[in-house]
PDB file of C-alpha atoms in Angstrom:
ATOM      1  CA  MET Y 488       0.029   0.010  -0.007  1.00  0.00           C
ATOM      2  CA  LYS Y 489       1.382   3.455  -0.930  1.00  0.00           C
ATOM      3  CA  MET Y 490       1.653   4.947   2.497  1.00  0.00           C
ATOM      4  CA  THR Y 491       4.308   7.634   2.519  1.00  0.00           C
ATOM      5  CA  LEU Y 492       1.333   9.961   2.951  1.00  0.00           C
ATOM      6  CA  LYS Y 493      -0.513  10.709   6.149  1.00  0.00           C
ATOM      7  CA  ASP Y 494       2.572  10.615   8.191  1.00  0.00           C
ATOM      8  CA  ILE Y 495       4.516  13.100   6.052  1.00  0.00           C
ATOM      9  CA  LYS Y 496       1.836  15.641   6.520  1.00  0.00           C
ATOM     10  CA  LEU Y 497       1.688  14.997  10.175  1.00  0.00           C
ATOM     11  CA  PHE Y 498       5.325  15.922  10.522  1.00  0.00           C
ATOM     12  CA  ALA Y 499       4.299  19.236   8.989  1.00  0.00           C
ATOM     13  CA  LEU Y 500       1.659  19.540  11.620  1.00  0.00           C
ATOM     14  CA  SER Y 501       4.293  19.241  14.305  1.00  0.00           C
ATOM     15  CA  LEU Y 502       5.962  22.258  12.771  1.00  0.00           C
ATOM     16  CA  PHE Y 503       2.731  24.210  13.210  1.00  0.00           C
ATOM     17  CA  GLY Y 504       2.516  24.959   9.535  1.00  0.00           C
ATOM     18  CA  ILE Y 505      -1.069  23.664   9.365  1.00  0.00           C
ATOM     19  CA  ALA Y 506      -3.857  25.729   7.819  1.00  0.00           C
ATOM     20  CA  ILE Y 507      -6.778  25.932  10.395  1.00  0.00           C
ATOM     21  CA  VAL Y 508     -10.195  26.681   9.044  1.00  0.00           C
ATOM     22  CA  GLY Y 509     -13.366  27.200  10.997  1.00  0.00           C
ATOM     23  CA  CYS Y 510     -16.777  25.680  10.791  1.00  0.00           C
ATOM     24  CA  SER Y 511     -19.460  28.260  10.310  1.00  0.00           C
ATOM     25  CA  THR Y 512     -21.895  26.220  12.335  1.00  0.00           C
ATOM     26  CA  ASN Y 513     -25.379  27.567  13.088  1.00  0.00           C
ATOM     27  CA  GLU Y 514     -28.565  26.274  14.525  1.00  0.00           C
ATOM     28  CA  LYS Y 515     -29.766  25.089  11.074  1.00  0.00           C
ATOM     29  CA  GLN Y 516     -26.964  22.572  10.692  1.00  0.00           C
ATOM     30  CA  THR Y 517     -27.465  19.061  11.805  1.00  0.00           C
ATOM     31  CA  VAL Y 518     -24.789  16.573  12.724  1.00  0.00           C
ATOM     32  CA  THR Y 519     -26.362  13.511  11.006  1.00  0.00           C
ATOM     33  CA  THR Y 520     -28.559  13.460   7.950  1.00  0.00           C
ATOM     34  CA  MET Y 521     -27.610  10.167   6.386  1.00  0.00           C
ATOM     35  CA  THR Y 522     -29.385   7.245   7.986  1.00  0.00           C
ATOM     36  CA  GLN Y 523     -29.370   4.187   5.637  1.00  0.00           C
ATOM     37  CA  LEU Y 524     -26.825   1.854   7.101  1.00  0.00           C
ATOM     38  CA  VAL Y 525     -24.813   0.142   4.378  1.00  0.00           C
ATOM     39  CA  LYS Y 526     -21.893  -1.326   6.073  1.00  0.00           C
ATOM     40  CA  GLN Y 527     -20.973  -2.051   9.777  1.00  0.00           C
ATOM     41  CA  ASP Y 528     -18.633  -3.995  11.919  1.00  0.00           C
ATOM     42  CA  GLU Y 529     -19.857  -4.259  15.504  1.00  0.00           C
ATOM     43  CA  PHE Y 530     -16.847  -6.410  16.539  1.00  0.00           C
ATOM     44  CA  ASP Y 531     -19.122  -8.829  18.223  1.00  0.00           C
ATOM     45  CA  VAL Y 532     -17.284 -12.038  17.231  1.00  0.00           C
ATOM     46  CA  ASP Y 533     -14.152 -12.747  19.169  1.00  0.00           C
ATOM     47  CA  GLY Y 534     -10.953 -13.419  17.399  1.00  0.00           C
ATOM     48  CA  ALA Y 535      -9.326 -11.868  14.397  1.00  0.00           C
ATOM     49  CA  PRO Y 536     -11.061  -8.934  12.620  1.00  0.00           C
ATOM     50  CA  ASP Y 537     -13.526  -9.863   9.930  1.00  0.00           C
ATOM     51  CA  ASN Y 538     -11.528 -10.705   6.909  1.00  0.00           C
ATOM     52  CA  SER Y 539     -14.343  -9.910   4.570  1.00  0.00           C
ATOM     53  CA  MET Y 540     -13.899  -6.199   5.519  1.00  0.00           C
ATOM     54  CA  TRP Y 541     -10.400  -5.866   6.843  1.00  0.00           C
ATOM     55  CA  SER Y 542      -6.816  -6.544   5.712  1.00  0.00           C
ATOM     56  CA  TYR Y 543      -3.584  -5.972   7.696  1.00  0.00           C
ATOM     57  CA  ASP Y 544      -0.733  -3.751   6.868  1.00  0.00           C
ATOM     58  CA  ILE Y 545       2.479  -5.555   8.103  1.00  0.00           C
ATOM     59  CA  GLY Y 546       5.860  -4.219   8.865  1.00  0.00           C
ATOM     60  CA  THR Y 547       7.391  -0.707   8.918  1.00  0.00           C
ATOM     61  CA  GLY Y 548       6.428   0.572   5.534  1.00  0.00           C
ATOM     62  CA  ASN Y 549       8.792   3.066   3.947  1.00  0.00           C
ATOM     63  CA  ASN Y 550      10.790   5.038   6.438  1.00  0.00           C
ATOM     64  CA  GLY Y 551       8.463   4.139   9.373  1.00  0.00           C
ATOM     65  CA  TRP Y 552       5.365   4.582   7.157  1.00  0.00           C
ATOM     66  CA  GLY Y 553       6.724   7.907   5.921  1.00  0.00           C
ATOM     67  CA  ASN Y 554       6.989   9.399   9.446  1.00  0.00           C
ATOM     68  CA  ASN Y 555       9.875   7.675  11.205  1.00  0.00           C
ATOM     69  CA  GLU Y 556       7.418   5.705  13.353  1.00  0.00           C
ATOM     70  CA  LEU Y 557       8.917   3.267  15.854  1.00  0.00           C
ATOM     71  CA  GLU Y 558       6.457   0.290  15.654  1.00  0.00           C
ATOM     72  CA  TYR Y 559       6.291  -2.869  13.563  1.00  0.00           C
ATOM     73  CA  TYR Y 560       2.760  -3.656  12.568  1.00  0.00           C
ATOM     74  CA  THR Y 561       1.645  -7.242  12.973  1.00  0.00           C
ATOM     75  CA  SER Y 562      -1.407  -9.396  12.632  1.00  0.00           C
ATOM     76  CA  ARG Y 563      -0.704 -11.131  15.965  1.00  0.00           C
ATOM     77  CA  PRO Y 564      -3.548 -11.373  18.468  1.00  0.00           C
ATOM     78  CA  GLN Y 565      -1.297  -9.750  21.026  1.00  0.00           C
ATOM     79  CA  ASN Y 566      -1.505  -6.604  18.818  1.00  0.00           C
ATOM     80  CA  ILE Y 567      -4.969  -6.889  17.290  1.00  0.00           C
ATOM     81  CA  LYS Y 568      -8.065  -8.913  18.127  1.00  0.00           C
ATOM     82  CA  VAL Y 569     -11.829  -8.712  18.748  1.00  0.00           C
ATOM     83  CA  ASP Y 570     -12.571  -9.489  22.354  1.00  0.00           C
ATOM     84  CA  GLY Y 571     -15.616  -8.741  24.460  1.00  0.00           C
ATOM     85  CA  GLY Y 572     -17.451  -6.850  21.777  1.00  0.00           C
ATOM     86  CA  VAL Y 573     -14.624  -4.494  20.894  1.00  0.00           C
ATOM     87  CA  LEU Y 574     -11.653  -4.290  18.572  1.00  0.00           C
ATOM     88  CA  ARG Y 575      -8.497  -4.026  20.594  1.00  0.00           C
ATOM     89  CA  ILE Y 576      -5.431  -2.536  18.803  1.00  0.00           C
ATOM     90  CA  THR Y 577      -2.597  -2.789  21.282  1.00  0.00           C
ATOM     91  CA  ALA Y 578       0.881  -1.220  21.215  1.00  0.00           C
ATOM     92  CA  ILE Y 579       3.517  -3.213  23.029  1.00  0.00           C
ATOM     93  CA  GLN Y 580       7.085  -2.300  24.006  1.00  0.00           C
ATOM     94  CA  GLU Y 581       9.153  -5.257  22.936  1.00  0.00           C
ATOM     95  CA  SER Y 582      12.036  -6.199  20.643  1.00  0.00           C
ATOM     96  CA  TYR Y 583      10.459  -7.465  17.382  1.00  0.00           C
ATOM     97  CA  MET Y 584      11.854  -7.686  13.866  1.00  0.00           C
ATOM     98  CA  GLY Y 585      14.458  -5.038  14.698  1.00  0.00           C
ATOM     99  CA  LYS Y 586      12.015  -2.484  16.251  1.00  0.00           C
ATOM    100  CA  GLY Y 587      11.304  -1.633  19.847  1.00  0.00           C
ATOM    101  CA  TYR Y 588       7.470  -1.590  19.651  1.00  0.00           C
ATOM    102  CA  THR Y 589       4.678  -3.585  17.979  1.00  0.00           C
ATOM    103  CA  SER Y 590       1.142  -2.545  17.049  1.00  0.00           C
ATOM    104  CA  ALA Y 591      -1.408  -3.069  14.281  1.00  0.00           C
ATOM    105  CA  ARG Y 592      -3.075  -1.303  11.361  1.00  0.00           C
ATOM    106  CA  ILE Y 593      -6.103  -2.521   9.337  1.00  0.00           C
ATOM    107  CA  THR Y 594      -7.611  -1.296   6.114  1.00  0.00           C
ATOM    108  CA  SER Y 595     -10.743  -1.922   4.124  1.00  0.00           C
ATOM    109  CA  LYS Y 596      -8.925  -1.255   0.823  1.00  0.00           C
ATOM    110  CA  ASN Y 597     -10.351  -3.538  -2.048  1.00  0.00           C
ATOM    111  CA  LYS Y 598     -12.903  -4.900   0.390  1.00  0.00           C
ATOM    112  CA  PHE Y 599     -15.064  -1.920   1.232  1.00  0.00           C
ATOM    113  CA  GLU Y 600     -14.850   1.406  -0.508  1.00  0.00           C
ATOM    114  CA  GLN Y 601     -17.542   4.073  -0.789  1.00  0.00           C
ATOM    115  CA  LYS Y 602     -18.031   7.375  -2.405  1.00  0.00           C
ATOM    116  CA  HIS Y 603     -19.811   9.867   0.008  1.00  0.00           C
ATOM    117  CA  GLY Y 604     -21.750   8.952   3.102  1.00  0.00           C
ATOM    118  CA  ARG Y 605     -21.530   9.002   6.773  1.00  0.00           C
ATOM    119  CA  PHE Y 606     -18.508   7.229   8.209  1.00  0.00           C
ATOM    120  CA  GLU Y 607     -18.211   6.847  12.025  1.00  0.00           C
ATOM    121  CA  ALA Y 608     -16.545   4.888  14.732  1.00  0.00           C
ATOM    122  CA  ARG Y 609     -16.984   4.744  18.524  1.00  0.00           C
ATOM    123  CA  ILE Y 610     -13.491   4.693  20.098  1.00  0.00           C
ATOM    124  CA  LYS Y 611     -11.812   4.876  23.474  1.00  0.00           C
ATOM    125  CA  MET Y 612      -8.272   6.276  23.288  1.00  0.00           C
ATOM    126  CA  PRO Y 613      -5.033   5.143  24.765  1.00  0.00           C
ATOM    127  CA  LEU Y 614      -2.778   7.474  26.789  1.00  0.00           C
ATOM    128  CA  GLY Y 615       0.817   8.622  26.831  1.00  0.00           C
ATOM    129  CA  LYS Y 616       3.535  10.574  25.099  1.00  0.00           C
ATOM    130  CA  GLY Y 617       4.317   8.955  21.689  1.00  0.00           C
ATOM    131  CA  ILE Y 618       0.969   7.209  21.383  1.00  0.00           C
ATOM    132  CA  TRP Y 619      -0.794   8.123  18.088  1.00  0.00           C
ATOM    133  CA  PRO Y 620      -4.132   6.363  17.065  1.00  0.00           C
ATOM    134  CA  ALA Y 621      -6.020   7.313  13.960  1.00  0.00           C
ATOM    135  CA  PHE Y 622      -9.317   6.676  12.102  1.00  0.00           C
ATOM    136  CA  TRP Y 623      -8.881   7.790   8.574  1.00  0.00           C
ATOM    137  CA  MET Y 624      -9.500   7.255   4.773  1.00  0.00           C
ATOM    138  CA  LEU Y 625      -7.657   7.363   1.458  1.00  0.00           C
ATOM    139  CA  GLY Y 626      -8.896   7.536  -2.037  1.00  0.00           C
ATOM    140  CA  ALA Y 627      -9.319   4.063  -3.669  1.00  0.00           C
ATOM    141  CA  ASN Y 628      -6.975   5.086  -6.414  1.00  0.00           C
ATOM    142  CA  SER Y 629      -4.047   5.461  -3.963  1.00  0.00           C
ATOM    143  CA  SER Y 630      -2.146   2.632  -5.619  1.00  0.00           C
ATOM    144  CA  SER Y 631      -2.264   4.284  -9.011  1.00  0.00           C
ATOM    145  CA  VAL Y 632      -1.863   7.906  -8.342  1.00  0.00           C
ATOM    146  CA  SER Y 633       0.588   9.704  -6.066  1.00  0.00           C
ATOM    147  CA  TRP Y 634      -0.385  11.289  -2.827  1.00  0.00           C
ATOM    148  CA  PRO Y 635      -1.988  13.725  -2.273  1.00  0.00           C
ATOM    149  CA  GLN Y 636      -3.778  13.360  -5.596  1.00  0.00           C
ATOM    150  CA  CYS Y 637      -5.690  10.441  -4.206  1.00  0.00           C
ATOM    151  CA  GLY Y 638      -7.084  12.534  -1.330  1.00  0.00           C
ATOM    152  CA  GLU Y 639      -7.023  11.881   2.367  1.00  0.00           C
ATOM    153  CA  ILE Y 640      -9.570  12.383   5.038  1.00  0.00           C
ATOM    154  CA  ASP Y 641      -8.317  12.070   8.589  1.00  0.00           C
ATOM    155  CA  ILE Y 642     -11.623  11.694  10.568  1.00  0.00           C
ATOM    156  CA  MET Y 643      -9.746  11.392  13.866  1.00  0.00           C
ATOM    157  CA  GLU Y 644      -6.119  11.710  14.895  1.00  0.00           C
ATOM    158  CA  TYR Y 645      -5.076  11.997  18.511  1.00  0.00           C
ATOM    159  CA  LEU Y 646      -1.912  12.379  20.466  1.00  0.00           C
ATOM    160  CA  GLY Y 647      -1.773  10.419  23.708  1.00  0.00           C
ATOM    161  CA  ASN Y 648      -0.100  13.194  25.679  1.00  0.00           C
ATOM    162  CA  ASN Y 649      -3.132  15.444  25.154  1.00  0.00           C
ATOM    163  CA  PRO Y 650      -6.185  13.403  26.083  1.00  0.00           C
ATOM    164  CA  THR Y 651      -8.662  16.221  25.829  1.00  0.00           C
ATOM    165  CA  SER Y 652      -8.289  17.023  22.104  1.00  0.00           C
ATOM    166  CA  PHE Y 653      -8.102  15.484  18.639  1.00  0.00           C
ATOM    167  CA  PHE Y 654      -8.079  16.928  15.089  1.00  0.00           C
ATOM    168  CA  GLY Y 655      -9.778  16.300  11.783  1.00  0.00           C
ATOM    169  CA  THR Y 656      -7.963  17.044   8.554  1.00  0.00           C
ATOM    170  CA  VAL Y 657      -8.193  16.824   4.731  1.00  0.00           C
ATOM    171  CA  HIS Y 658      -5.368  16.595   2.157  1.00  0.00           C
ATOM    172  CA  GLY Y 659      -5.471  17.114  -1.591  1.00  0.00           C
ATOM    173  CA  PRO Y 660      -3.354  18.539  -4.298  1.00  0.00           C
ATOM    174  CA  GLY Y 661      -2.400  22.087  -3.301  1.00  0.00           C
ATOM    175  CA  TYR Y 662      -3.475  21.661   0.326  1.00  0.00           C
ATOM    176  CA  ALA Y 663      -1.289  18.822   1.788  1.00  0.00           C
ATOM    177  CA  GLY Y 664       1.585  18.687   4.096  1.00  0.00           C
ATOM    178  CA  SER Y 665       2.155  22.024   5.683  1.00  0.00           C
ATOM    179  CA  ASN Y 666      -0.940  23.389   3.832  1.00  0.00           C
ATOM    180  CA  SER Y 667      -3.379  20.739   4.964  1.00  0.00           C
ATOM    181  CA  ILE Y 668      -6.772  21.941   6.174  1.00  0.00           C
ATOM    182  CA  SER Y 669      -7.427  20.966   9.797  1.00  0.00           C
ATOM    183  CA  LYS Y 670      -9.244  21.838  12.998  1.00  0.00           C
ATOM    184  CA  ILE Y 671      -8.717  20.766  16.576  1.00  0.00           C
ATOM    185  CA  PHE Y 672     -11.597  19.897  18.782  1.00  0.00           C
ATOM    186  CA  ASN Y 673     -11.161  20.304  22.605  1.00  0.00           C
ATOM    187  CA  LEU Y 674     -13.260  18.498  25.194  1.00  0.00           C
ATOM    188  CA  THR Y 675     -14.390  20.366  28.343  1.00  0.00           C
ATOM    189  CA  ASN Y 676     -14.525  18.577  31.605  1.00  0.00           C
ATOM    190  CA  ALA Y 677     -13.897  15.125  29.965  1.00  0.00           C
ATOM    191  CA  ARG Y 678     -11.129  13.120  28.376  1.00  0.00           C
ATOM    192  CA  PHE Y 679     -11.017  10.859  25.281  1.00  0.00           C
ATOM    193  CA  ASP Y 680      -9.019   8.088  27.255  1.00  0.00           C
ATOM    194  CA  THR Y 681     -11.586   7.628  30.006  1.00  0.00           C
ATOM    195  CA  ASP Y 682     -14.810   7.065  27.897  1.00  0.00           C
ATOM    196  CA  TYR Y 683     -15.838   6.140  24.473  1.00  0.00           C
ATOM    197  CA  HIS Y 684     -16.681   8.922  21.943  1.00  0.00           C
ATOM    198  CA  ILE Y 685     -18.133   8.861  18.364  1.00  0.00           C
ATOM    199  CA  PHE Y 686     -15.890  10.320  15.647  1.00  0.00           C
ATOM    200  CA  GLY Y 687     -17.277  10.741  12.163  1.00  0.00           C
ATOM    201  CA  ILE Y 688     -17.787  12.551   8.965  1.00  0.00           C
ATOM    202  CA  GLU Y 689     -20.694  13.335   6.733  1.00  0.00           C
ATOM    203  CA  TRP Y 690     -19.442  13.564   3.205  1.00  0.00           C
ATOM    204  CA  GLY Y 691     -21.305  14.770   0.167  1.00  0.00           C
ATOM    205  CA  GLU Y 692     -20.546  15.996  -3.376  1.00  0.00           C
ATOM    206  CA  ASP Y 693     -19.561  19.501  -2.158  1.00  0.00           C
ATOM    207  CA  TYR Y 694     -18.891  19.222   1.606  1.00  0.00           C
ATOM    208  CA  ILE Y 695     -17.133  17.187   4.367  1.00  0.00           C
ATOM    209  CA  ASN Y 696     -18.560  17.730   7.855  1.00  0.00           C
ATOM    210  CA  PHE Y 697     -16.569  16.533  10.864  1.00  0.00           C
ATOM    211  CA  TYR Y 698     -18.270  15.724  14.100  1.00  0.00           C
ATOM    212  CA  VAL Y 699     -17.574  14.175  17.541  1.00  0.00           C
ATOM    213  CA  ASP Y 700     -20.597  12.791  19.468  1.00  0.00           C
ATOM    214  CA  ASP Y 701     -23.382  15.214  18.728  1.00  0.00           C
ATOM    215  CA  VAL Y 702     -21.160  18.215  17.876  1.00  0.00           C
ATOM    216  CA  LEU Y 703     -20.468  19.411  14.288  1.00  0.00           C
ATOM    217  CA  PHE Y 704     -17.113  21.194  14.702  1.00  0.00           C
ATOM    218  CA  HIS Y 705     -15.562  21.451  11.172  1.00  0.00           C
ATOM    219  CA  GLN Y 706     -16.940  21.862   7.756  1.00  0.00           C
ATOM    220  CA  ILE Y 707     -14.886  21.913   4.489  1.00  0.00           C
ATOM    221  CA  THR Y 708     -16.286  22.723   1.002  1.00  0.00           C
ATOM    222  CA  PRO Y 709     -14.549  23.062  -2.406  1.00  0.00           C
ATOM    223  CA  ALA Y 710     -14.461  26.871  -2.027  1.00  0.00           C
ATOM    224  CA  GLU Y 711     -12.287  26.435   1.024  1.00  0.00           C
ATOM    225  CA  VAL Y 712      -9.533  24.315  -0.593  1.00  0.00           C
ATOM    226  CA  PRO Y 713      -6.828  25.991  -2.596  1.00  0.00           C
ATOM    227  CA  GLY Y 714      -6.715  23.240  -5.252  1.00  0.00           C
ATOM    228  CA  GLU Y 715      -8.665  20.482  -6.830  1.00  0.00           C
ATOM    229  CA  TRP Y 716     -11.468  18.832  -4.890  1.00  0.00           C
ATOM    230  CA  VAL Y 717     -10.585  15.187  -5.028  1.00  0.00           C
ATOM    231  CA  PHE Y 718     -13.360  13.887  -2.786  1.00  0.00           C
ATOM    232  CA  ASN Y 719     -15.702  12.614  -5.507  1.00  0.00           C
ATOM    233  CA  GLN Y 720     -14.427   8.991  -5.739  1.00  0.00           C
ATOM    234  CA  PRO Y 721     -14.619   6.041  -3.408  1.00  0.00           C
ATOM    235  CA  PHE Y 722     -12.497   5.990  -0.319  1.00  0.00           C
ATOM    236  CA  TYR Y 723     -11.495   3.197   2.047  1.00  0.00           C
ATOM    237  CA  ILE Y 724     -11.045   3.114   5.781  1.00  0.00           C
ATOM    238  CA  ILE Y 725      -7.953   2.724   7.936  1.00  0.00           C
ATOM    239  CA  LEU Y 726      -7.633   2.152  11.711  1.00  0.00           C
ATOM    240  CA  ASN Y 727      -4.117   2.117  13.304  1.00  0.00           C
ATOM    241  CA  LEU Y 728      -2.211   2.807  16.418  1.00  0.00           C
ATOM    242  CA  ALA Y 729       1.319   4.246  15.824  1.00  0.00           C
ATOM    243  CA  VAL Y 730       4.041   4.645  18.289  1.00  0.00           C
ATOM    244  CA  GLY Y 731       6.452   7.581  17.964  1.00  0.00           C
ATOM    245  CA  GLY Y 732       7.284   9.361  14.785  1.00  0.00           C
ATOM    246  CA  ASN Y 733       7.863  13.020  13.759  1.00  0.00           C
ATOM    247  CA  LEU Y 734       4.539  14.324  15.121  1.00  0.00           C
ATOM    248  CA  PRO Y 735       4.042  12.760  18.549  1.00  0.00           C
ATOM    249  CA  GLY Y 736       7.762  12.192  19.221  1.00  0.00           C
ATOM    250  CA  SER Y 737       9.053   9.110  21.090  1.00  0.00           C
ATOM    251  CA  PRO Y 738       7.411   7.734  24.237  1.00  0.00           C
ATOM    252  CA  ASN Y 739       9.021   9.025  27.442  1.00  0.00           C
ATOM    253  CA  ALA Y 740       9.552   7.656  30.886  1.00  0.00           C
ATOM    254  CA  GLU Y 741       5.972   8.281  31.848  1.00  0.00           C
ATOM    255  CA  THR Y 742       4.468   6.383  28.930  1.00  0.00           C
ATOM    256  CA  THR Y 743       3.398   2.973  30.140  1.00  0.00           C
ATOM    257  CA  PHE Y 744       2.917  -0.095  27.951  1.00  0.00           C
ATOM    258  CA  PRO Y 745       0.770  -1.855  26.655  1.00  0.00           C
ATOM    259  CA  GLN Y 746      -1.482   0.881  25.438  1.00  0.00           C
ATOM    260  CA  THR Y 747      -4.796  -0.099  23.658  1.00  0.00           C
ATOM    261  CA  MET Y 748      -7.133   1.628  21.265  1.00  0.00           C
ATOM    262  CA  LEU Y 749     -10.660   0.329  21.817  1.00  0.00           C
ATOM    263  CA  VAL Y 750     -13.097   0.429  18.886  1.00  0.00           C
ATOM    264  CA  ASP Y 751     -16.710  -0.378  19.727  1.00  0.00           C
ATOM    265  CA  TYR Y 752     -17.958  -0.214  16.128  1.00  0.00           C
ATOM    266  CA  VAL Y 753     -17.434   1.118  12.694  1.00  0.00           C
ATOM    267  CA  ARG Y 754     -20.582   2.079  10.728  1.00  0.00           C
ATOM    268  CA  VAL Y 755     -21.142   3.532   7.262  1.00  0.00           C
ATOM    269  CA  TYR Y 756     -24.413   5.115   6.020  1.00  0.00           C
ATOM    270  CA  LYS Y 757     -25.587   6.739   2.898  1.00  0.00           C
TER     271      LYS Y 757
END
């Protein structure tokens, strides 16, 4: 899988070169309007993730998946399994295949891809410096065109040393890397590592709305991107838990392992 993508731009985020745009929310906007369920994984069968929907990315990719990440992704049950009604993606500090950490990443590429719709997942976050989970999407043509022409939608990215915030981002030609379009959402009197929250987008022909729980916090339209709108093709889903890299930095002495990203469900509507 061509993956020298998401993580390159996230290095740029660490340099604070990101373009932040607001969501002109008002009382007429609604968080969810698409209600016809077309695909779901409720993670209710213990064992490996459903192979009719998910495939594994294995190894370290190119240059730590483009971001100098420290983990080796595996398909081992120690790193990824369905247990007790949730998907558990676990980062472990261990010596494995020349790396100091293991974790997992799954993708629906070539198994489930959809143009437009509502994509959401209910997730409880891990905690600690250097811990970096994500729920994101790439254009289905990512193997045939270079990034960012394929497009990228980061529904949720979270840094484990800041448990009260996450960010949603889009990338395309002319607005990738240091010019990506993003917005941070901050919780008040709550944390993402102590309870589940629903992260999602509603995506149509000329908009992408980002939400968490019942809050619409970020809206992007073609008029707001300084380049081609590449979000009118099918995209596929990715779930992963990275360790280290240019954006979060390395774990420190206060980061405990193992750390687990818990996914209660993934649902897609149209």
